[in-house]
Amino acid sequence: MPVAAKPALKKPADTMSSQGIASKKASKGGKGKTPRGKDMDDMSEMGEVGDEWMQQKTMVKPDDQLELTEQELKEEFTRILTANNPHAPQNIVRFSFKEKVFKQVASVDQLAIHFSLDGNMLHKDSDEARRQMARGGLAEAPSEPTVAEGEEKAGEAAAEGGEGEAKPEGEGGEAEKEEGATQTAPAAKGGDTKKLTNQFNFSERASQTFNNPYRERGTQTEPPPRVNFSSTANQWEIYDAYVEDIQRQEKSKEKKGFRGQQESTSRKKISAIESQGDDISRIEKPAKILERMVNQNTYDDIAQDFKYWEDVSDEYREQEGTLLPLWKFSYEKSKRLAVTSLCWDPKYKDLLAVGHGSYDFLKQTRGLICLYSLKNPSFPEFIYNTETGVMCLDIHPAYPHLVAVGFYDGSVGVFNLTEKLQEPMYKCTAKGGKHTDPVWQVKWQKDDLDNNMNFFSIGGDGRVVSWTLVKNELLCTDVILLKLDESPADGGEGTQLFTLGCGTAFDFHKQTDYLFLVGTEEGKIHKCSKAYSSQFLDTFNAHNMAVQSVRWNTFHPKIFISCSADWTVKIWEHTSNMPLFTFDLGSSVGDVAWAPYSSTVFAAVTSDGKVHVFDLNVNKYEALCEQVVVTKKKTKLTHIEFNPNYPMIIVGDDRGYVTSLKLSPNLRKMPKEKKGVEAAKGPEVEIAKMDKLLSLVREPPPEKK
Amino acid sequence: MTEAAGEPKKEEAHDFRRLHSYPLIRHSDMNEEMRTEAMELCVTACEKFATNNETAARMVKESMDKKFGSSWHAVVGEGFGFEITHEVKNLLYMFFGGEKAIIVWKCS
């Protein structure tokens, strides 16, 4: 009730709230003192408080306040405070089993526990603590409890300065110990600075990666090569050596006049010195043989074909023949250059010379002369690099080491194969009358009256020039000028200017030496004689375009063949102006050649990559064989040559390759032998054969010259 | 006749020592630069120690060792026969002064 009264007092305004607070205080005090008689105290205190705080105060009484008289209000009650637990029972009786009677417990426990909490601190010196510190690595510290304790206590007690003291003291103290003295001090120090780890859920993990296992490796290099050497050194040896050396020097001095010989001696000296030590040159010859062996093994089947294979199907095909491809000669540096000329060596039957150059007027580069042997198709035996393109070459029939070469820049040269020079042995100079246009063909002639070698050349400037090898030089003589038919123009002052045609091919008659044919770019063929230098013996209007090649028949003295860029091949008799045979081959004909074994067989190559072989004895109108011999399309065939000894032909193309082909039996037919009659071979038979043919073709000559 | 022939012969006999005094390489398989260097070294050594072959050879051997690697051997003398094993491209056999023969080779 009094409690309810107080909140009722609070409800009124501020003035009343203070009274309320005051009354609360009063009531609390009253509560602590006595549970009873509160109201009286309240009222009295309230009255006093009210007087202190508020002056304009009217006493307000709660409705259910106890009405007491003043006397009763002033009554004093005495209370005594004791430390007794008010909740504790005042008497506790327990049954005593000893006396078998209920007894009152002497004193009742008055302790009242208001709050209890279990702590987790251990005393430092207790067992558990020691065990933990030992685990943490401070084994030594507690081992000397007396000293350490004191120190630690000192350390604990003091501040940082105290700690500093403890440490040296600790060190000093523990230095007395035998082992681990120094270890413990740092251990103690380390303990001070040890990482504070959470003892309950700290987990330290460590791992070790896999180390690759080791392996030992050793090697031994090869020692440098050694060689034995022995000799004797005494006075006569020395003397002899010096004498020899002096003699050699004197010889070399004598020979200074001849440039070539001096070079040879110096070269000999070099080679002598080199051969002593240089291993490669000593095995040059065996290496060559080995190379040939390897080639033969590699191309064994080709070699077998070359010797033995005959196309059996030829027996069933009367009028057809085939060409079997044999070796293909190429050299890496010649791959961009077209084959401009081919020549078989007259003496060494397996040697062939290939000249490389370029027919392209705009793209003129260097040239190359390669001599291949059939025994080694993979690499040339001789290589000569030239600055300008090689347009033609010819090997001397008597001296097979001399090669006459005509170049694109109009000069001619002679290479000597025995010399190891890269330069031609003889070369004509501009002063020496070289051609002003490319030299299209060169040909060796018989030695002249002075036993000097000479050769002829024909060039695009319209001159046929004869060159003679005199000592170290080439002397030139104009043989004939290819004048065009037009009337000479007036050059002023009465001189006459001639326009010269461009000569592209020539050939000398096999029997009559002075007679030769010249083919021109205008398509005419002139019959000339060495004796007459200003006039032609005869002219044939042969072709519409440039004459690529003109050749006398191998056996028949009157027949020659010509081929041209106008797609035709024509056979002529030099006494008549009309061709005997004309063949259209469908593409520009690069070259034509008579077979050396028959007067009626010839072969032509065209710029569509085909080789056409004709035998007039068998078929007068068509080729016996028309075969594409190149691997890549758009390769033009530029030259063809028959091998004088074997039944094969070589064909050069504008990619720089030379392909050799074997002729099938149908293409090399000899006249049939009659039983009982010896097989007549030789030129007469051939001539007769040809004559028979001609008589069929030719109109009966009406008293032609 | 014989006297006249004898005279020039005598002169020759005296002359040859003078004429033959230039260094002459009898046999060598060294490369060009090594050869010239070794030859010059030998000539220098022989001129310096004309009387003492041993010191000349020592000088040659030590210089070659320094320049071209270890284990060179040098023999300087006037009359000896030899049979040696040498590393390829490391041999020089020459005459000098009309009388001396020098052989230098490398073999480790």
PDB file of C-alpha atoms in Angstrom, chain A residues 195-450:
ATOM      1  CA  LYS A 195      56.164 -15.376 -29.380  1.00  0.00           C
ATOM      2  CA  LEU A 196      53.066 -15.297 -27.335  1.00  0.00           C
ATOM      3  CA  THR A 197      50.969 -18.086 -28.552  1.00  0.00           C
ATOM      4  CA  ASN A 198      47.473 -18.949 -27.619  1.00  0.00           C
ATOM      5  CA  GLN A 199      47.926 -22.131 -25.579  1.00  0.00           C
ATOM      6  CA  PHE A 200      44.516 -23.501 -26.315  1.00  0.00           C
ATOM      7  CA  ASN A 201      43.836 -23.265 -29.943  1.00  0.00           C
ATOM      8  CA  PHE A 202      47.158 -22.273 -31.455  1.00  0.00           C
ATOM      9  CA  SER A 203      48.255 -24.670 -34.138  1.00  0.00           C
ATOM     10  CA  GLU A 204      51.523 -24.421 -35.880  1.00  0.00           C
ATOM     11  CA  ARG A 205      51.963 -26.167 -39.186  1.00  0.00           C
ATOM     12  CA  ALA A 206      55.107 -26.678 -41.113  1.00  0.00           C
ATOM     13  CA  SER A 207      55.816 -28.532 -44.291  1.00  0.00           C
ATOM     14  CA  GLN A 208      58.799 -29.581 -46.299  1.00  0.00           C
ATOM     15  CA  THR A 209      58.675 -29.539 -50.062  1.00  0.00           C
ATOM     16  CA  PHE A 210      60.026 -32.429 -52.020  1.00  0.00           C
ATOM     17  CA  ASN A 211      63.609 -31.901 -52.924  1.00  0.00           C
ATOM     18  CA  ASN A 212      64.634 -33.367 -56.196  1.00  0.00           C
ATOM     19  CA  PRO A 213      67.062 -36.163 -55.781  1.00  0.00           C
ATOM     20  CA  TYR A 214      70.632 -35.497 -56.881  1.00  0.00           C
ATOM     21  CA  ARG A 215      72.276 -37.226 -59.723  1.00  0.00           C
ATOM     22  CA  GLU A 216      75.900 -37.305 -60.544  1.00  0.00           C
ATOM     23  CA  ARG A 217      77.000 -36.758 -64.070  1.00  0.00           C
ATOM     24  CA  GLY A 218      80.402 -36.929 -65.506  1.00  0.00           C
ATOM     25  CA  THR A 219      81.845 -36.880 -68.941  1.00  0.00           C
ATOM     26  CA  GLN A 220      85.195 -37.048 -70.489  1.00  0.00           C
ATOM     27  CA  THR A 221      86.117 -35.033 -73.536  1.00  0.00           C
ATOM     28  CA  GLU A 222      88.182 -36.565 -76.253  1.00  0.00           C
ATOM     29  CA  PRO A 223      91.792 -35.625 -76.001  1.00  0.00           C
ATOM     30  CA  PRO A 224      93.208 -33.613 -78.897  1.00  0.00           C
ATOM     31  CA  PRO A 225      94.502 -35.843 -81.667  1.00  0.00           C
ATOM     32  CA  ARG A 226      98.109 -36.822 -81.661  1.00  0.00           C
ATOM     33  CA  VAL A 227     100.458 -37.896 -84.333  1.00  0.00           C
ATOM     34  CA  ASN A 228     103.986 -39.237 -84.364  1.00  0.00           C
ATOM     35  CA  PHE A 229     106.803 -37.484 -86.076  1.00  0.00           C
ATOM     36  CA  SER A 230     110.360 -38.537 -86.446  1.00  0.00           C
ATOM     37  CA  SER A 231     113.429 -37.301 -88.213  1.00  0.00           C
ATOM     38  CA  THR A 232     117.112 -36.784 -87.746  1.00  0.00           C
ATOM     39  CA  ALA A 233     118.817 -33.469 -87.210  1.00  0.00           C
ATOM     40  CA  ASN A 234     122.468 -33.453 -88.031  1.00  0.00           C
ATOM     41  CA  GLN A 235     124.816 -31.267 -89.986  1.00  0.00           C
ATOM     42  CA  TRP A 236     124.482 -32.859 -93.358  1.00  0.00           C
ATOM     43  CA  GLU A 237     120.700 -32.844 -93.187  1.00  0.00           C
ATOM     44  CA  ILE A 238     120.748 -29.197 -92.403  1.00  0.00           C
ATOM     45  CA  TYR A 239     123.165 -28.482 -95.199  1.00  0.00           C
ATOM     46  CA  ASP A 240     121.120 -30.422 -97.699  1.00  0.00           C
ATOM     47  CA  ALA A 241     117.943 -28.665 -96.697  1.00  0.00           C
ATOM     48  CA  TYR A 242     119.467 -25.271 -97.168  1.00  0.00           C
ATOM     49  CA  VAL A 243     120.946 -26.136-100.499  1.00  0.00           C
ATOM     50  CA  GLU A 244     117.635 -27.441-101.720  1.00  0.00           C
ATOM     51  CA  ASP A 245     115.856 -24.353-100.535  1.00  0.00           C
ATOM     52  CA  ILE A 246     118.320 -22.064-102.251  1.00  0.00           C
ATOM     53  CA  GLN A 247     117.937 -23.970-105.477  1.00  0.00           C
ATOM     54  CA  ARG A 248     114.200 -23.700-105.289  1.00  0.00           C
ATOM     55  CA  GLN A 249     114.412 -19.992-104.738  1.00  0.00           C
ATOM     56  CA  GLU A 250     116.699 -19.561-107.696  1.00  0.00           C
ATOM     57  CA  LYS A 251     114.343 -21.486-109.904  1.00  0.00           C
ATOM     58  CA  SER A 252     111.448 -19.358-108.884  1.00  0.00           C
ATOM     59  CA  LYS A 253     113.428 -16.225-109.653  1.00  0.00           C
ATOM     60  CA  GLU A 254     114.170 -17.473-113.143  1.00  0.00           C
ATOM     61  CA  LYS A 255     110.601 -18.152-113.912  1.00  0.00           C
ATOM     62  CA  LYS A 256     109.265 -14.774-112.935  1.00  0.00           C
ATOM     63  CA  GLY A 257     108.791 -13.865-116.578  1.00  0.00           C
ATOM     64  CA  PHE A 258     105.957 -16.300-117.172  1.00  0.00           C
ATOM     65  CA  ARG A 259     103.013 -15.290-115.154  1.00  0.00           C
ATOM     66  CA  GLY A 260     101.256 -18.607-115.429  1.00  0.00           C
ATOM     67  CA  GLN A 261     104.279 -20.660-114.436  1.00  0.00           C
ATOM     68  CA  GLN A 262     105.126 -18.497-111.510  1.00  0.00           C
ATOM     69  CA  GLU A 263     101.644 -18.885-110.302  1.00  0.00           C
ATOM     70  CA  SER A 264     101.933 -22.594-110.744  1.00  0.00           C
ATOM     71  CA  THR A 265     105.094 -22.807-108.671  1.00  0.00           C
ATOM     72  CA  SER A 266     103.627 -20.670-105.984  1.00  0.00           C
ATOM     73  CA  ARG A 267     100.631 -22.844-106.162  1.00  0.00           C
ATOM     74  CA  LYS A 268     102.836 -25.871-106.023  1.00  0.00           C
ATOM     75  CA  LYS A 269     104.577 -24.440-103.001  1.00  0.00           C
ATOM     76  CA  ILE A 270     101.299 -23.741-101.376  1.00  0.00           C
ATOM     77  CA  SER A 271     100.061 -27.157-102.242  1.00  0.00           C
ATOM     78  CA  ALA A 272     103.299 -28.691-101.055  1.00  0.00           C
ATOM     79  CA  ILE A 273     103.038 -26.960 -97.722  1.00  0.00           C
ATOM     80  CA  GLU A 274      99.385 -27.665 -97.502  1.00  0.00           C
ATOM     81  CA  SER A 275      99.689 -31.264 -98.467  1.00  0.00           C
ATOM     82  CA  GLN A 276     101.987 -31.795 -95.576  1.00  0.00           C
ATOM     83  CA  GLY A 277      99.417 -30.850 -93.100  1.00  0.00           C
ATOM     84  CA  ASP A 278      96.083 -30.629 -94.837  1.00  0.00           C
ATOM     85  CA  ASP A 279      94.172 -33.837 -94.560  1.00  0.00           C
ATOM     86  CA  ILE A 280      91.440 -33.091 -97.029  1.00  0.00           C
ATOM     87  CA  SER A 281      93.621 -32.640-100.069  1.00  0.00           C
ATOM     88  CA  ARG A 282      95.312 -35.934 -99.499  1.00  0.00           C
ATOM     89  CA  ILE A 283      92.094 -37.791 -99.673  1.00  0.00           C
ATOM     90  CA  GLU A 284      90.685 -35.801-102.543  1.00  0.00           C
ATOM     91  CA  LYS A 285      90.985 -38.618-104.997  1.00  0.00           C
ATOM     92  CA  PRO A 286      89.598 -41.327-102.741  1.00  0.00           C
ATOM     93  CA  ALA A 287      86.808 -38.985-101.736  1.00  0.00           C
ATOM     94  CA  LYS A 288      85.925 -38.520-105.346  1.00  0.00           C
ATOM     95  CA  ILE A 289      85.830 -42.229-105.958  1.00  0.00           C
ATOM     96  CA  LEU A 290      83.724 -42.663-102.887  1.00  0.00           C
ATOM     97  CA  GLU A 291      81.334 -39.992-104.027  1.00  0.00           C
ATOM     98  CA  ARG A 292      80.920 -41.717-107.344  1.00  0.00           C
ATOM     99  CA  MET A 293      80.330 -45.031-105.650  1.00  0.00           C
ATOM    100  CA  VAL A 294      77.665 -43.532-103.453  1.00  0.00           C
ATOM    101  CA  ASN A 295      76.023 -41.974-106.460  1.00  0.00           C
ATOM    102  CA  GLN A 296      76.126 -45.183-108.340  1.00  0.00           C
ATOM    103  CA  ASN A 297      74.555 -46.997-105.460  1.00  0.00           C
ATOM    104  CA  THR A 298      71.902 -44.367-105.085  1.00  0.00           C
ATOM    105  CA  TYR A 299      71.038 -44.229-108.726  1.00  0.00           C
ATOM    106  CA  ASP A 300      71.715 -47.852-109.307  1.00  0.00           C
ATOM    107  CA  ASP A 301      68.482 -48.508-111.087  1.00  0.00           C
ATOM    108  CA  ILE A 302      69.053 -45.620-113.416  1.00  0.00           C
ATOM    109  CA  ALA A 303      72.490 -46.915-114.272  1.00  0.00           C
ATOM    110  CA  GLN A 304      71.027 -50.333-114.944  1.00  0.00           C
ATOM    111  CA  ASP A 305      68.354 -48.834-117.152  1.00  0.00           C
ATOM    112  CA  PHE A 306      70.912 -46.808-118.982  1.00  0.00           C
ATOM    113  CA  LYS A 307      72.860 -49.882-119.856  1.00  0.00           C
ATOM    114  CA  TYR A 308      70.342 -52.597-120.306  1.00  0.00           C
ATOM    115  CA  TRP A 309      66.765 -51.535-120.333  1.00  0.00           C
ATOM    116  CA  GLU A 310      64.975 -51.700-123.636  1.00  0.00           C
ATOM    117  CA  ASP A 311      61.358 -50.860-123.961  1.00  0.00           C
ATOM    118  CA  VAL A 312      59.755 -54.157-124.800  1.00  0.00           C
ATOM    119  CA  SER A 313      56.510 -52.585-125.881  1.00  0.00           C
ATOM    120  CA  ASP A 314      58.288 -51.165-128.860  1.00  0.00           C
ATOM    121  CA  GLU A 315      57.933 -54.466-130.564  1.00  0.00           C
ATOM    122  CA  TYR A 316      54.196 -54.049-130.593  1.00  0.00           C
ATOM    123  CA  ARG A 317      54.117 -50.461-131.538  1.00  0.00           C
ATOM    124  CA  GLU A 318      55.504 -50.045-134.952  1.00  0.00           C
ATOM    125  CA  GLN A 319      55.516 -46.383-135.297  1.00  0.00           C
ATOM    126  CA  GLU A 320      56.005 -45.279-131.759  1.00  0.00           C
ATOM    127  CA  GLY A 321      58.878 -44.977-129.420  1.00  0.00           C
ATOM    128  CA  THR A 322      59.420 -43.756-125.909  1.00  0.00           C
ATOM    129  CA  LEU A 323      62.005 -41.865-123.979  1.00  0.00           C
ATOM    130  CA  LEU A 324      63.006 -43.238-120.635  1.00  0.00           C
ATOM    131  CA  PRO A 325      64.099 -40.567-118.189  1.00  0.00           C
ATOM    132  CA  LEU A 326      67.483 -41.302-116.698  1.00  0.00           C
ATOM    133  CA  TRP A 327      69.566 -38.944-114.611  1.00  0.00           C
ATOM    134  CA  LYS A 328      68.663 -35.401-113.913  1.00  0.00           C
ATOM    135  CA  PHE A 329      71.584 -33.066-113.493  1.00  0.00           C
ATOM    136  CA  SER A 330      71.217 -29.990-111.430  1.00  0.00           C
ATOM    137  CA  TYR A 331      73.312 -27.761-109.294  1.00  0.00           C
ATOM    138  CA  GLU A 332      71.861 -25.656-106.567  1.00  0.00           C
ATOM    139  CA  LYS A 333      73.284 -22.417-107.853  1.00  0.00           C
ATOM    140  CA  SER A 334      72.029 -23.053-111.331  1.00  0.00           C
ATOM    141  CA  LYS A 335      68.444 -23.398-110.393  1.00  0.00           C
ATOM    142  CA  ARG A 336      67.424 -19.944-111.411  1.00  0.00           C
ATOM    143  CA  LEU A 337      69.425 -19.912-114.591  1.00  0.00           C
ATOM    144  CA  ALA A 338      68.248 -21.390-117.815  1.00  0.00           C
ATOM    145  CA  VAL A 339      70.350 -23.912-119.657  1.00  0.00           C
ATOM    146  CA  THR A 340      71.679 -22.042-122.628  1.00  0.00           C
ATOM    147  CA  SER A 341      73.910 -24.636-124.175  1.00  0.00           C
ATOM    148  CA  LEU A 342      74.866 -28.284-123.977  1.00  0.00           C
ATOM    149  CA  CYS A 343      77.888 -30.043-125.311  1.00  0.00           C
ATOM    150  CA  TRP A 344      79.226 -33.562-125.067  1.00  0.00           C
ATOM    151  CA  ASP A 345      82.912 -33.979-124.614  1.00  0.00           C
ATOM    152  CA  PRO A 346      84.359 -35.684-127.664  1.00  0.00           C
ATOM    153  CA  LYS A 347      87.052 -37.510-125.791  1.00  0.00           C
ATOM    154  CA  TYR A 348      85.574 -38.339-122.413  1.00  0.00           C
ATOM    155  CA  LYS A 349      82.369 -39.993-123.262  1.00  0.00           C
ATOM    156  CA  ASP A 350      80.666 -39.431-119.976  1.00  0.00           C
ATOM    157  CA  LEU A 351      81.462 -35.744-119.659  1.00  0.00           C
ATOM    158  CA  LEU A 352      78.955 -33.147-120.641  1.00  0.00           C
ATOM    159  CA  ALA A 353      79.220 -29.403-120.452  1.00  0.00           C
ATOM    160  CA  VAL A 354      76.271 -27.219-119.526  1.00  0.00           C
ATOM    161  CA  GLY A 355      76.188 -23.481-119.877  1.00  0.00           C
ATOM    162  CA  HIS A 356      73.779 -21.457-117.745  1.00  0.00           C
ATOM    163  CA  GLY A 357      72.577 -17.999-118.335  1.00  0.00           C
ATOM    164  CA  SER A 358      69.426 -16.084-118.852  1.00  0.00           C
ATOM    165  CA  TYR A 359      67.418 -15.498-121.989  1.00  0.00           C
ATOM    166  CA  ASP A 360      65.510 -12.734-120.364  1.00  0.00           C
ATOM    167  CA  PHE A 361      66.560  -9.388-121.698  1.00  0.00           C
ATOM    168  CA  LEU A 362      65.636  -7.541-118.529  1.00  0.00           C
ATOM    169  CA  LYS A 363      66.828  -9.934-115.892  1.00  0.00           C
ATOM    170  CA  GLN A 364      70.469 -10.430-116.579  1.00  0.00           C
ATOM    171  CA  THR A 365      72.475 -12.004-113.798  1.00  0.00           C
ATOM    172  CA  ARG A 366      75.616 -14.063-113.573  1.00  0.00           C
ATOM    173  CA  GLY A 367      76.338 -17.188-115.500  1.00  0.00           C
ATOM    174  CA  LEU A 368      77.597 -20.629-114.740  1.00  0.00           C
ATOM    175  CA  ILE A 369      79.440 -23.354-116.558  1.00  0.00           C
ATOM    176  CA  CYS A 370      79.083 -26.812-115.116  1.00  0.00           C
ATOM    177  CA  LEU A 371      80.659 -29.964-116.382  1.00  0.00           C
ATOM    178  CA  TYR A 372      78.964 -33.106-115.242  1.00  0.00           C
ATOM    179  CA  SER A 373      80.000 -36.665-115.457  1.00  0.00           C
ATOM    180  CA  LEU A 374      77.464 -39.407-115.908  1.00  0.00           C
ATOM    181  CA  LYS A 375      79.221 -41.167-113.083  1.00  0.00           C
ATOM    182  CA  ASN A 376      78.267 -38.477-110.643  1.00  0.00           C
ATOM    183  CA  PRO A 377      74.941 -36.891-111.449  1.00  0.00           C
ATOM    184  CA  SER A 378      74.551 -35.106-108.176  1.00  0.00           C
ATOM    185  CA  PHE A 379      77.392 -32.631-108.363  1.00  0.00           C
ATOM    186  CA  PRO A 380      79.293 -31.131-111.253  1.00  0.00           C
ATOM    187  CA  GLU A 381      82.900 -32.069-111.777  1.00  0.00           C
ATOM    188  CA  PHE A 382      83.868 -28.564-112.734  1.00  0.00           C
ATOM    189  CA  ILE A 383      82.129 -25.339-111.907  1.00  0.00           C
ATOM    190  CA  TYR A 384      82.938 -21.931-113.234  1.00  0.00           C
ATOM    191  CA  ASN A 385      81.137 -18.826-112.159  1.00  0.00           C
ATOM    192  CA  THR A 386      80.959 -15.973-114.579  1.00  0.00           C
ATOM    193  CA  GLU A 387      79.746 -12.462-114.230  1.00  0.00           C
ATOM    194  CA  THR A 388      77.521 -12.467-117.243  1.00  0.00           C
ATOM    195  CA  GLY A 389      75.305 -15.159-118.566  1.00  0.00           C
ATOM    196  CA  VAL A 390      76.845 -17.896-120.641  1.00  0.00           C
ATOM    197  CA  MET A 391      75.011 -18.209-123.928  1.00  0.00           C
ATOM    198  CA  CYS A 392      76.962 -20.919-125.701  1.00  0.00           C
ATOM    199  CA  LEU A 393      79.875 -23.194-125.294  1.00  0.00           C
ATOM    200  CA  ASP A 394      81.850 -25.687-127.280  1.00  0.00           C
ATOM    201  CA  ILE A 395      84.493 -28.214-126.335  1.00  0.00           C
ATOM    202  CA  HIS A 396      87.485 -28.526-128.606  1.00  0.00           C
ATOM    203  CA  PRO A 397      87.426 -31.866-130.421  1.00  0.00           C
ATOM    204  CA  ALA A 398      91.125 -32.451-130.097  1.00  0.00           C
ATOM    205  CA  TYR A 399      91.905 -30.758-126.780  1.00  0.00           C
ATOM    206  CA  PRO A 400      89.040 -31.640-124.522  1.00  0.00           C
ATOM    207  CA  HIS A 401      90.286 -29.418-121.753  1.00  0.00           C
ATOM    208  CA  LEU A 402      89.587 -26.282-123.737  1.00  0.00           C
ATOM    209  CA  VAL A 403      86.092 -24.900-123.643  1.00  0.00           C
ATOM    210  CA  ALA A 404      85.130 -21.911-125.760  1.00  0.00           C
ATOM    211  CA  VAL A 405      82.393 -19.828-124.222  1.00  0.00           C
ATOM    212  CA  GLY A 406      80.278 -16.991-125.506  1.00  0.00           C
ATOM    213  CA  PHE A 407      78.748 -14.557-123.036  1.00  0.00           C
ATOM    214  CA  TYR A 408      75.705 -12.405-122.944  1.00  0.00           C
ATOM    215  CA  ASP A 409      77.737  -9.228-122.882  1.00  0.00           C
ATOM    216  CA  GLY A 410      79.268 -10.103-126.222  1.00  0.00           C
ATOM    217  CA  SER A 411      82.639 -11.287-125.062  1.00  0.00           C
ATOM    218  CA  VAL A 412      84.094 -14.699-125.646  1.00  0.00           C
ATOM    219  CA  GLY A 413      86.498 -16.656-123.535  1.00  0.00           C
ATOM    220  CA  VAL A 414      88.311 -19.929-123.428  1.00  0.00           C
ATOM    221  CA  PHE A 415      88.434 -21.937-120.228  1.00  0.00           C
ATOM    222  CA  ASN A 416      91.144 -24.391-119.498  1.00  0.00           C
ATOM    223  CA  LEU A 417      89.800 -27.216-117.395  1.00  0.00           C
ATOM    224  CA  THR A 418      93.187 -28.358-116.206  1.00  0.00           C
ATOM    225  CA  GLU A 419      93.836 -25.034-114.575  1.00  0.00           C
ATOM    226  CA  LYS A 420      92.065 -24.363-111.344  1.00  0.00           C
ATOM    227  CA  LEU A 421      91.292 -20.816-112.319  1.00  0.00           C
ATOM    228  CA  GLN A 422      87.864 -19.429-112.136  1.00  0.00           C
ATOM    229  CA  GLU A 423      88.690 -17.021-114.890  1.00  0.00           C
ATOM    230  CA  PRO A 424      88.882 -17.984-118.507  1.00  0.00           C
ATOM    231  CA  MET A 425      92.377 -18.535-119.672  1.00  0.00           C
ATOM    232  CA  TYR A 426      91.772 -16.259-122.584  1.00  0.00           C
ATOM    233  CA  LYS A 427      89.241 -13.584-122.705  1.00  0.00           C
ATOM    234  CA  CYS A 428      88.592 -11.026-125.328  1.00  0.00           C
ATOM    235  CA  THR A 429      88.424  -7.394-124.438  1.00  0.00           C
ATOM    236  CA  ALA A 430      86.266  -4.599-125.736  1.00  0.00           C
ATOM    237  CA  LYS A 431      89.199  -3.338-127.634  1.00  0.00           C
ATOM    238  CA  GLY A 432      89.808  -6.756-129.021  1.00  0.00           C
ATOM    239  CA  GLY A 433      86.643  -6.641-131.038  1.00  0.00           C
ATOM    240  CA  LYS A 434      84.116  -8.403-128.919  1.00  0.00           C
ATOM    241  CA  HIS A 435      80.551  -8.494-130.026  1.00  0.00           C
ATOM    242  CA  THR A 436      78.281  -5.729-128.995  1.00  0.00           C
ATOM    243  CA  ASP A 437      75.371  -8.088-128.522  1.00  0.00           C
ATOM    244  CA  PRO A 438      75.082 -11.519-126.994  1.00  0.00           C
ATOM    245  CA  VAL A 439      77.132 -14.255-128.568  1.00  0.00           C
ATOM    246  CA  TRP A 440      74.694 -16.919-129.637  1.00  0.00           C
ATOM    247  CA  GLN A 441      77.004 -19.654-130.773  1.00  0.00           C
ATOM    248  CA  VAL A 442      80.662 -20.606-130.745  1.00  0.00           C
ATOM    249  CA  LYS A 443      82.329 -23.432-132.565  1.00  0.00           C
ATOM    250  CA  TRP A 444      85.876 -24.692-132.654  1.00  0.00           C
ATOM    251  CA  GLN A 445      87.590 -25.043-135.966  1.00  0.00           C
ATOM    252  CA  LYS A 446      90.584 -26.972-137.061  1.00  0.00           C
ATOM    253  CA  ASP A 447      93.897 -25.500-136.164  1.00  0.00           C
ATOM    254  CA  ASP A 448      94.973 -22.940-138.643  1.00  0.00           C
ATOM    255  CA  LEU A 449      98.160 -22.863-140.619  1.00  0.00           C
ATOM    256  CA  ASP A 450     100.211 -21.631-137.708  1.00  0.00           C
TER     257      ASP A 450
END
